[in-house]
Tab-separated table of N, CA and C in Angstrom:
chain	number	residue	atom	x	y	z
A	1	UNK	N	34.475	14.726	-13.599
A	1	UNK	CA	33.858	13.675	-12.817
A	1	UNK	C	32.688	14.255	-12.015
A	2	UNK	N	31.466	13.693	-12.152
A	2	UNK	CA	30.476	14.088	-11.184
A	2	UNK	C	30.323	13.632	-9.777
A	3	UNK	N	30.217	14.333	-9.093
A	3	UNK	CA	30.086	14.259	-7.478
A	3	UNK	C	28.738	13.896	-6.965
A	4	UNK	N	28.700	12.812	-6.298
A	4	UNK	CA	27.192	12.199	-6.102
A	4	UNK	C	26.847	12.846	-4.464
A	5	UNK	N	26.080	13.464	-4.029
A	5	UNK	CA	25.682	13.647	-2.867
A	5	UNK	C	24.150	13.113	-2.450
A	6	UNK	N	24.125	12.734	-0.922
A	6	UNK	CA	22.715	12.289	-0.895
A	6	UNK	C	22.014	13.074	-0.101
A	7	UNK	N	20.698	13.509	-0.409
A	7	UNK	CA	20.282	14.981	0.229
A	7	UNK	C	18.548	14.499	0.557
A	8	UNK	N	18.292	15.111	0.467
A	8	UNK	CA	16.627	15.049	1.270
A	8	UNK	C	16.056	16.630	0.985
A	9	UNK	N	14.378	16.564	-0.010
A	9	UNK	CA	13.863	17.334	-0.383
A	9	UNK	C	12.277	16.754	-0.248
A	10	UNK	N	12.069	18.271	0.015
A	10	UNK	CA	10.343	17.812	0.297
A	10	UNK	C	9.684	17.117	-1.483
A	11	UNK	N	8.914	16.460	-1.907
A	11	UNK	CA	8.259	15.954	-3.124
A	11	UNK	C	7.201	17.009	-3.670
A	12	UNK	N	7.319	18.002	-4.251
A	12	UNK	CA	6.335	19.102	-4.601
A	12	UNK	C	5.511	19.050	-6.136
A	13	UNK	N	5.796	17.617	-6.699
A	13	UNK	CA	4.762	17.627	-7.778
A	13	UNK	C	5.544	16.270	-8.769
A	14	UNK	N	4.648	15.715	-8.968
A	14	UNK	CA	4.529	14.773	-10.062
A	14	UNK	C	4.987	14.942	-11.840
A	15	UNK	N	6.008	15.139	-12.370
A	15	UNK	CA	5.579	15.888	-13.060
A	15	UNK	C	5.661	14.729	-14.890
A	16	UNK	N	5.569	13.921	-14.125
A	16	UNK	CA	5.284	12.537	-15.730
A	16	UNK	C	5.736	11.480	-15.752
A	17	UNK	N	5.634	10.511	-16.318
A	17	UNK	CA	6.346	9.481	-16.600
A	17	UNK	C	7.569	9.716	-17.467
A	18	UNK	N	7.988	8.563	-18.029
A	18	UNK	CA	9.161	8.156	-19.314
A	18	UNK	C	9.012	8.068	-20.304
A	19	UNK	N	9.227	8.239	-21.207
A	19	UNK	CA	9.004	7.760	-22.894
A	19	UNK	C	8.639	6.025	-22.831
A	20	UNK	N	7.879	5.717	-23.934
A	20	UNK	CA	8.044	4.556	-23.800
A	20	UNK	C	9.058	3.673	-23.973
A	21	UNK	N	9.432	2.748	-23.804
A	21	UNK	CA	11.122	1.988	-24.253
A	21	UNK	C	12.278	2.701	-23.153
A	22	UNK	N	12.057	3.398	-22.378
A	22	UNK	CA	12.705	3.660	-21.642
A	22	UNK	C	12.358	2.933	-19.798
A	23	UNK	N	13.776	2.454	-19.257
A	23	UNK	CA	12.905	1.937	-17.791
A	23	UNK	C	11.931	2.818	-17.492
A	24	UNK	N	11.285	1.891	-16.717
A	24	UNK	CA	9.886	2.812	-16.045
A	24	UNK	C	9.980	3.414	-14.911
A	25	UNK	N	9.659	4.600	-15.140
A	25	UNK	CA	10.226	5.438	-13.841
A	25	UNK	C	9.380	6.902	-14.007
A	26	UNK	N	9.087	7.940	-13.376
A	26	UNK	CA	8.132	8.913	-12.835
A	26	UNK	C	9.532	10.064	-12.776
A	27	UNK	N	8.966	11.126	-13.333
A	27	UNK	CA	9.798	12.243	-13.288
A	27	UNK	C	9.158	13.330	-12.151
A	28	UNK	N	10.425	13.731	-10.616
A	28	UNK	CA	9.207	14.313	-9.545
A	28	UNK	C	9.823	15.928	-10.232
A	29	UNK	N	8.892	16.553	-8.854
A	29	UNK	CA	9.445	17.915	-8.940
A	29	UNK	C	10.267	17.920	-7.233
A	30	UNK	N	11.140	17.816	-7.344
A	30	UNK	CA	11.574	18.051	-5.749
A	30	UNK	C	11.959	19.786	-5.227
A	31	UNK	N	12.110	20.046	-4.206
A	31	UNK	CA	12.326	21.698	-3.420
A	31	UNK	C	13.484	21.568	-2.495
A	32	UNK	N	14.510	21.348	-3.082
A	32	UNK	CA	16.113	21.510	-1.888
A	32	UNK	C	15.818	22.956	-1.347
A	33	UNK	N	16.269	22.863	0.144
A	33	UNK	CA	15.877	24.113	0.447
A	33	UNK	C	17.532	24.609	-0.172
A	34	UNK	N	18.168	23.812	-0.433
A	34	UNK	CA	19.760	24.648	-0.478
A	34	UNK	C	20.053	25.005	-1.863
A	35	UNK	N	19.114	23.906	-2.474
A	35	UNK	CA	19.892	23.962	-4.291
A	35	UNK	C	18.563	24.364	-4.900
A	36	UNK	N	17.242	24.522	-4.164
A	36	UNK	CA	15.957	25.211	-5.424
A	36	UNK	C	15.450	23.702	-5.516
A	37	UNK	N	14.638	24.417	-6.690
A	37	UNK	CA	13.702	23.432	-7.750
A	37	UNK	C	14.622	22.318	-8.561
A	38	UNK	N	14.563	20.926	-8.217
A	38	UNK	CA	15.126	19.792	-8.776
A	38	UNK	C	14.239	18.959	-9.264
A	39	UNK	N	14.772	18.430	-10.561
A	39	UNK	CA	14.066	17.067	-11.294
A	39	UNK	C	14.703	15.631	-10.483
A	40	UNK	N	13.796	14.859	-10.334
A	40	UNK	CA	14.533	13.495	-9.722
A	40	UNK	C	14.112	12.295	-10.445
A	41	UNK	N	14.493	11.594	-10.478
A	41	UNK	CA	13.867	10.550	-11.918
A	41	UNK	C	13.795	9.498	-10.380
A	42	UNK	N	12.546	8.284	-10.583
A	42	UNK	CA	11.964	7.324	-9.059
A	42	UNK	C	11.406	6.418	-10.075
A	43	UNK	N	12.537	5.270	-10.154
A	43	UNK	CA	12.464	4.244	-10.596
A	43	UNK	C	11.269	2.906	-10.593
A	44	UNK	N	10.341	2.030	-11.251
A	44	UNK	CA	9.889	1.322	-10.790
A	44	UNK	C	9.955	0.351	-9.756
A	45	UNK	N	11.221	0.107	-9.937
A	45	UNK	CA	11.789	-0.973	-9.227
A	45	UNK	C	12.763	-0.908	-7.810
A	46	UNK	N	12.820	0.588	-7.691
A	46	UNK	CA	12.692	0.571	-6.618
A	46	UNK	C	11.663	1.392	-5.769
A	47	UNK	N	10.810	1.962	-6.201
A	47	UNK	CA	9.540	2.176	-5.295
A	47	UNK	C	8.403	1.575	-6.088
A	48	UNK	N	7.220	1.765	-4.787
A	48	UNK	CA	5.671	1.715	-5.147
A	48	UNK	C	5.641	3.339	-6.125
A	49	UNK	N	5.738	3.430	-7.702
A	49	UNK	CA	5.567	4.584	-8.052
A	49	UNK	C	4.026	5.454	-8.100
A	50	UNK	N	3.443	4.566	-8.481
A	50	UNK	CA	2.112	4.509	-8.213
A	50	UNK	C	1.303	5.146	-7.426
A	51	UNK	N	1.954	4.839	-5.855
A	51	UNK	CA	1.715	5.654	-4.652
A	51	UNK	C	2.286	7.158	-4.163
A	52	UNK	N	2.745	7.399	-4.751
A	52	UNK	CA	3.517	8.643	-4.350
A	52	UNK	C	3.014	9.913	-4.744
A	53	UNK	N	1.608	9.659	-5.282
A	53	UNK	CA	1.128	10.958	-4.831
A	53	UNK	C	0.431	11.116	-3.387
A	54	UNK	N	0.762	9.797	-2.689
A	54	UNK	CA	0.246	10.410	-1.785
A	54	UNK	C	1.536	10.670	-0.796
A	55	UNK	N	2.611	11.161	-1.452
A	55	UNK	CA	3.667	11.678	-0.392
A	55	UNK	C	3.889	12.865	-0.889
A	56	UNK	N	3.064	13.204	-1.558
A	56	UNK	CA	3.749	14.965	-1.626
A	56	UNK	C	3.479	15.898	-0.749
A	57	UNK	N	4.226	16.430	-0.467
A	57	UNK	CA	4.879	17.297	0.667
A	57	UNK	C	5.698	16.679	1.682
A	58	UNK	N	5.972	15.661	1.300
A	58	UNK	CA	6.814	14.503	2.374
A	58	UNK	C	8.013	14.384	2.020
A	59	UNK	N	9.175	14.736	2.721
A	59	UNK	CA	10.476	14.914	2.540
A	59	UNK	C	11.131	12.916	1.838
A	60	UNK	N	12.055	13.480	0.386
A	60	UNK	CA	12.677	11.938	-0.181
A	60	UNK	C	13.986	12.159	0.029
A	61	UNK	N	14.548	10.663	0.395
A	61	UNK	CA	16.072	10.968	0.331
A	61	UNK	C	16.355	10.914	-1.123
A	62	UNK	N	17.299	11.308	-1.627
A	62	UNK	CA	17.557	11.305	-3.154
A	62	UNK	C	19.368	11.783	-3.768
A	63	UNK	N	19.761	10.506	-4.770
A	63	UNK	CA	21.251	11.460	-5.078
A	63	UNK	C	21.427	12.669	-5.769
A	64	UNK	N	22.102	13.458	-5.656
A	64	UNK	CA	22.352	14.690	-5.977
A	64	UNK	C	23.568	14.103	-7.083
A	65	UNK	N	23.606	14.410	-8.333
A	65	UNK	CA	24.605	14.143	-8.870
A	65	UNK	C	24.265	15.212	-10.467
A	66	UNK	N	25.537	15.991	-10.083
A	66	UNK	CA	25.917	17.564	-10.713
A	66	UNK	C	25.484	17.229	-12.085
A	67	UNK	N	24.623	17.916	-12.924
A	67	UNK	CA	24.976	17.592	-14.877
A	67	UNK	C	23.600	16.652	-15.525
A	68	UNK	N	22.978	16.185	-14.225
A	68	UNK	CA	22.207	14.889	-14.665
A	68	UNK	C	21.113	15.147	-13.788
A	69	UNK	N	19.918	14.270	-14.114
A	69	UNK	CA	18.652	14.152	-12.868
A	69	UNK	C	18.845	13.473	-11.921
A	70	UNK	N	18.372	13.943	-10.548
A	70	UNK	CA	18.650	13.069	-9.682
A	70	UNK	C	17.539	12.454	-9.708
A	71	UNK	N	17.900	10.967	-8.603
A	71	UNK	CA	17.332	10.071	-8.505
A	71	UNK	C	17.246	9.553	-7.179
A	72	UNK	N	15.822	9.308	-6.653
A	72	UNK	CA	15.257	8.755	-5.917
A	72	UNK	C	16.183	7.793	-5.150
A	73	UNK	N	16.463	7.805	-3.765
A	73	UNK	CA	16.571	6.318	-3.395
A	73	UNK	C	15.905	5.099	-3.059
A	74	UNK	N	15.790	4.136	-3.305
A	74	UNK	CA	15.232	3.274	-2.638
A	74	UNK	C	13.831	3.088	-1.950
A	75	UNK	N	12.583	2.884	-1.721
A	75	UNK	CA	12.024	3.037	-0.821
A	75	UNK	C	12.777	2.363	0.233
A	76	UNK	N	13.458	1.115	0.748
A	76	UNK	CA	13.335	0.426	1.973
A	76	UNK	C	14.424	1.443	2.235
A	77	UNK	N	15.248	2.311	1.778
A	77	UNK	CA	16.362	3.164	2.192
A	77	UNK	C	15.526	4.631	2.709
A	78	UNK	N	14.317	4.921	2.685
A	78	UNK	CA	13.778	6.037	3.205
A	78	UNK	C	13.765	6.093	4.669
A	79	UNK	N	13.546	6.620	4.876
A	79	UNK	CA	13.312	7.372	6.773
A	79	UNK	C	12.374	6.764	7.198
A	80	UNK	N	12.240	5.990	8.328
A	80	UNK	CA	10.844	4.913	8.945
A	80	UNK	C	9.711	5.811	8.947
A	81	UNK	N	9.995	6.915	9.106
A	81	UNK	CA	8.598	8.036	9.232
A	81	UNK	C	7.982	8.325	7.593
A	82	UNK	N	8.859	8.169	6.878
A	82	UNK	CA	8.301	8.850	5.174
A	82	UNK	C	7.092	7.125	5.077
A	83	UNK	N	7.897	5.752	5.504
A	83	UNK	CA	7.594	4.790	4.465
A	83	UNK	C	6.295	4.539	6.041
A	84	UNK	N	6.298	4.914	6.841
A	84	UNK	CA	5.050	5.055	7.943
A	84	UNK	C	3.682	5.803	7.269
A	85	UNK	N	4.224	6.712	7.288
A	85	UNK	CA	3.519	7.837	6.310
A	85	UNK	C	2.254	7.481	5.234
A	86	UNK	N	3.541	6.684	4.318
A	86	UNK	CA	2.703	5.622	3.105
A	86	UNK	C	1.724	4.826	4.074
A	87	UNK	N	2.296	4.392	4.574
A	87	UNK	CA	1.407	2.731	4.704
A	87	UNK	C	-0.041	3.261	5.409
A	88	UNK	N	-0.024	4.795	6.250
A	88	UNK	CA	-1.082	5.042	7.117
A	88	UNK	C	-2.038	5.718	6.310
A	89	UNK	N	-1.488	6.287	5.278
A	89	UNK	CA	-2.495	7.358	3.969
A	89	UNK	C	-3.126	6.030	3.035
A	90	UNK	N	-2.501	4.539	2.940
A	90	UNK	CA	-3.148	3.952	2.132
A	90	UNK	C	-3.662	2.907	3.017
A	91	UNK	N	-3.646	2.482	4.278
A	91	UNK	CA	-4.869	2.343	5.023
A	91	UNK	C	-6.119	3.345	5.496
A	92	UNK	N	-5.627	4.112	5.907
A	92	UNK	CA	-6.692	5.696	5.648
A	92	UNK	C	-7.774	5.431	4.321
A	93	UNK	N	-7.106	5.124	3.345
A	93	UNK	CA	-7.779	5.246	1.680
A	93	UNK	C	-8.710	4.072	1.646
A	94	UNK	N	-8.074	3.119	2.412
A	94	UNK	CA	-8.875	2.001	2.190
A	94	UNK	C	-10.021	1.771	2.527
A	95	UNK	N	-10.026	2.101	3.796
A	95	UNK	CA	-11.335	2.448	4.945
A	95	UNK	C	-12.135	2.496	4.140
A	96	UNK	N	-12.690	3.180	3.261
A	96	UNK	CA	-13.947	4.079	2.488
A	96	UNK	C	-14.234	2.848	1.742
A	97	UNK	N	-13.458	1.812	1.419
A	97	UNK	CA	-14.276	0.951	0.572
A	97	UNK	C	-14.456	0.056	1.003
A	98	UNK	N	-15.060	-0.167	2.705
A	98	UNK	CA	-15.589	-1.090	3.555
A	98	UNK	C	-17.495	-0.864	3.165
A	99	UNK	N	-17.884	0.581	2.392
A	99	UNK	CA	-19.306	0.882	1.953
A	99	UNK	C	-19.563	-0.325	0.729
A	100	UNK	N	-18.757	-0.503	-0.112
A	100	UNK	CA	-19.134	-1.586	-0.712
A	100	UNK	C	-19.515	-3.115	-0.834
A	101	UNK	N	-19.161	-3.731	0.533
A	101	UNK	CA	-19.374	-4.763	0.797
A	101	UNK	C	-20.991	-4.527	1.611
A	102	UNK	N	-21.404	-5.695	1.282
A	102	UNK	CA	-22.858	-5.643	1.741
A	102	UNK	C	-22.956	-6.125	3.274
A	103	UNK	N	-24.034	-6.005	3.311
A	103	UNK	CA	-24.528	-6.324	5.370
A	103	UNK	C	-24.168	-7.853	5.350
A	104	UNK	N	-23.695	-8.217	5.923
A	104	UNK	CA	-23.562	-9.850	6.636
A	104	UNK	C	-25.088	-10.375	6.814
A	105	UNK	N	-25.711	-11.157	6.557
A	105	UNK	CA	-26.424	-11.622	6.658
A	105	UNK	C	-27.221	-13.079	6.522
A	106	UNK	N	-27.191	-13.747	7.680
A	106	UNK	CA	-26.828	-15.305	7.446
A	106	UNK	C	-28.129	-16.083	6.900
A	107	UNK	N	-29.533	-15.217	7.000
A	107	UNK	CA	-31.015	-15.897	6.110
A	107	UNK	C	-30.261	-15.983	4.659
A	108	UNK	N	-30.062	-14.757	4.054
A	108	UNK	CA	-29.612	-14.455	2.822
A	108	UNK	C	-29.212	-15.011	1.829
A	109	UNK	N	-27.684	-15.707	3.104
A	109	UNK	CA	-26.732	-16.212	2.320
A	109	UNK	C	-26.720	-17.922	2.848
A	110	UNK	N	-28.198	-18.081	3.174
A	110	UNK	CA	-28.370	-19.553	3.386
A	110	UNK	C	-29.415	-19.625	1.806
A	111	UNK	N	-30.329	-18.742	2.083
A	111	UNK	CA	-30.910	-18.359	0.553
A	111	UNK	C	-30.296	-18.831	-0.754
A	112	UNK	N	-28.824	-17.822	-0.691
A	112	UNK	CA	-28.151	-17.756	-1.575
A	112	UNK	C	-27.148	-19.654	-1.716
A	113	UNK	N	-27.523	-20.223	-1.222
A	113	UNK	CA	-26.940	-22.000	-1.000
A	113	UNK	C	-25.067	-21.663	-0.669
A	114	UNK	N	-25.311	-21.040	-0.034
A	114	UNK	CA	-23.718	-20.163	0.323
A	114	UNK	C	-22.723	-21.257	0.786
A	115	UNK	N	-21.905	-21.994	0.495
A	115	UNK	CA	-21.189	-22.920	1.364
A	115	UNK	C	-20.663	-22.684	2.852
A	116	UNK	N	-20.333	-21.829	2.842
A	116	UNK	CA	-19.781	-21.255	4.329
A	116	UNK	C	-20.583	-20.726	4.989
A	117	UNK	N	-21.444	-20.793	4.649
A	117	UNK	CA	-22.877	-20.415	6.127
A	117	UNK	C	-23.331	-22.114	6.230
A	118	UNK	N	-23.589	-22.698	5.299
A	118	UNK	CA	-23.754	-23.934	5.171
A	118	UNK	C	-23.032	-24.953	6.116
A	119	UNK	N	-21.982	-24.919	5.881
A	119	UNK	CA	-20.590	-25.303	6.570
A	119	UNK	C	-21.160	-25.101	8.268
A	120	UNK	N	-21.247	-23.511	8.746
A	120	UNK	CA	-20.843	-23.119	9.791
A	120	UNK	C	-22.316	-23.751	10.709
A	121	UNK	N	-23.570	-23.583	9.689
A	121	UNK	CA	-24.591	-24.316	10.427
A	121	UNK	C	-24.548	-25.800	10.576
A	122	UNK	N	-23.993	-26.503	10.130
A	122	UNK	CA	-23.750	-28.372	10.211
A	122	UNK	C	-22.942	-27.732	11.652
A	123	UNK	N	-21.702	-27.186	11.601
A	123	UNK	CA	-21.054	-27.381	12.418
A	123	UNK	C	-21.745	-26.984	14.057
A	124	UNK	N	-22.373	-26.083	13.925
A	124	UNK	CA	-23.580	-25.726	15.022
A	124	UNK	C	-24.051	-26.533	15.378
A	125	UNK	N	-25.193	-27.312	14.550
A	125	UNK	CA	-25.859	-28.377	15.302
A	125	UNK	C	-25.329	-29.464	15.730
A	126	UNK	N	-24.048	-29.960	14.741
A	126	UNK	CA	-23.035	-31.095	15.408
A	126	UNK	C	-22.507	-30.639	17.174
A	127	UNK	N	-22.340	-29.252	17.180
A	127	UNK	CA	-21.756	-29.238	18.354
A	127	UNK	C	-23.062	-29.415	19.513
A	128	UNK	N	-24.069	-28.448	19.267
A	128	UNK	CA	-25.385	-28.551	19.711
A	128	UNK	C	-25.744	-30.294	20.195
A	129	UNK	N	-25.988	-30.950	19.426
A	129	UNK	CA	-26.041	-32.159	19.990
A	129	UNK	C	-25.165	-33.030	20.451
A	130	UNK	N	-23.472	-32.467	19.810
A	130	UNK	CA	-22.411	-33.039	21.016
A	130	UNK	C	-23.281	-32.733	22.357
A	131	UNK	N	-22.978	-31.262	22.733
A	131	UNK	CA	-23.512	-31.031	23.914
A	131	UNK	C	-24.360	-31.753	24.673
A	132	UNK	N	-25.422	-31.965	23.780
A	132	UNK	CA	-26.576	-32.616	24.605
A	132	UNK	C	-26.439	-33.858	24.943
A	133	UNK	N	-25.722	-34.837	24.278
A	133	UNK	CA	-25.103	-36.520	24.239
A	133	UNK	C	-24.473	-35.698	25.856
A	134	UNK	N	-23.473	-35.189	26.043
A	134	UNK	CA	-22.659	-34.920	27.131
A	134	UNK	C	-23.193	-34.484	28.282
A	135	UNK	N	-24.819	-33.930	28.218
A	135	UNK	CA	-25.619	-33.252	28.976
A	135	UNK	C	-26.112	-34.477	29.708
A	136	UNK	N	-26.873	-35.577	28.539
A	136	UNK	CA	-27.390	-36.407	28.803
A	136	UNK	C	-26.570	-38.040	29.476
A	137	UNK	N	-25.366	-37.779	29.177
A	137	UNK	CA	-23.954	-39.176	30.055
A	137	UNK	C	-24.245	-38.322	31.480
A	138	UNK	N	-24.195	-37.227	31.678
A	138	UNK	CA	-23.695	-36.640	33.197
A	138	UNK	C	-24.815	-36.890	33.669
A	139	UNK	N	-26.302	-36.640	33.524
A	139	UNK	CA	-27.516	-36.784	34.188
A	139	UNK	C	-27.621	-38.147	34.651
């Protein structure tokens, strides 16, 4: 009978996917400081697999089970600091592709027959001459 233990190892390398026809899942390299160099098999379905290169060197919880590969737990079962981690390296990442969007610019994109500059100028002058109707009752 194999003995399942649940342990925690830093993530030290990526090292492939699955065959095809097999669930989809990422084969890591994990570093137990107690048991060495381990294979861990990290299921689609339960993580973002995708993302996880950007956790290497970031400690996974994972089962230990004697004879076989271990396997990943869960992301929502990780440590608030590992799945913190994620979310701040792929806002970090994101940042950089705020260069691709162009300058705001409201001649442009009145130019361009833009609806929502369109929109926002009706709504301007409607208020603009609310105002002034209200300027002109009080006088």
């Amino acid at each position: 009978m194999n003995t399942i233990s649940h342990r925690k190892a830093p993530l030290k390398e990526i090292l492939g996917k699955n065959k095809p026809g097999e669930d989809c899942s990422l084969f890591l390299g994990l570093d137990d400081p107690q048991l060495g160099p381990l294979i861990a098999r990290c299921y689609k379905n339960d993580w973002p697999t995708w993302h996880l290169k950007h956790l290497i060197g970031e400690e996974l919880k994972y089962e230990f089970v004697e004879g076989k590969y271990c396997k990943i737990i869960k992301f929502d079962k990780q440590t608030m600091g590992l799945r913190a981690k994620l979310i701040e390296s792929l806002f970090n990442k994101g940042s950089t592709s705020l260069k691709n969007y162009r300058i705001f610019n409201e001649t442009l994109l009145l130019k361009e027959n833009n609806k929502y500059i369109k929109e926002f100028i009706k709504r301007i002058k409607m208020e603009s001459s609310l105002n002034l109707e209200i300027c002109n009752e009080i006088s």
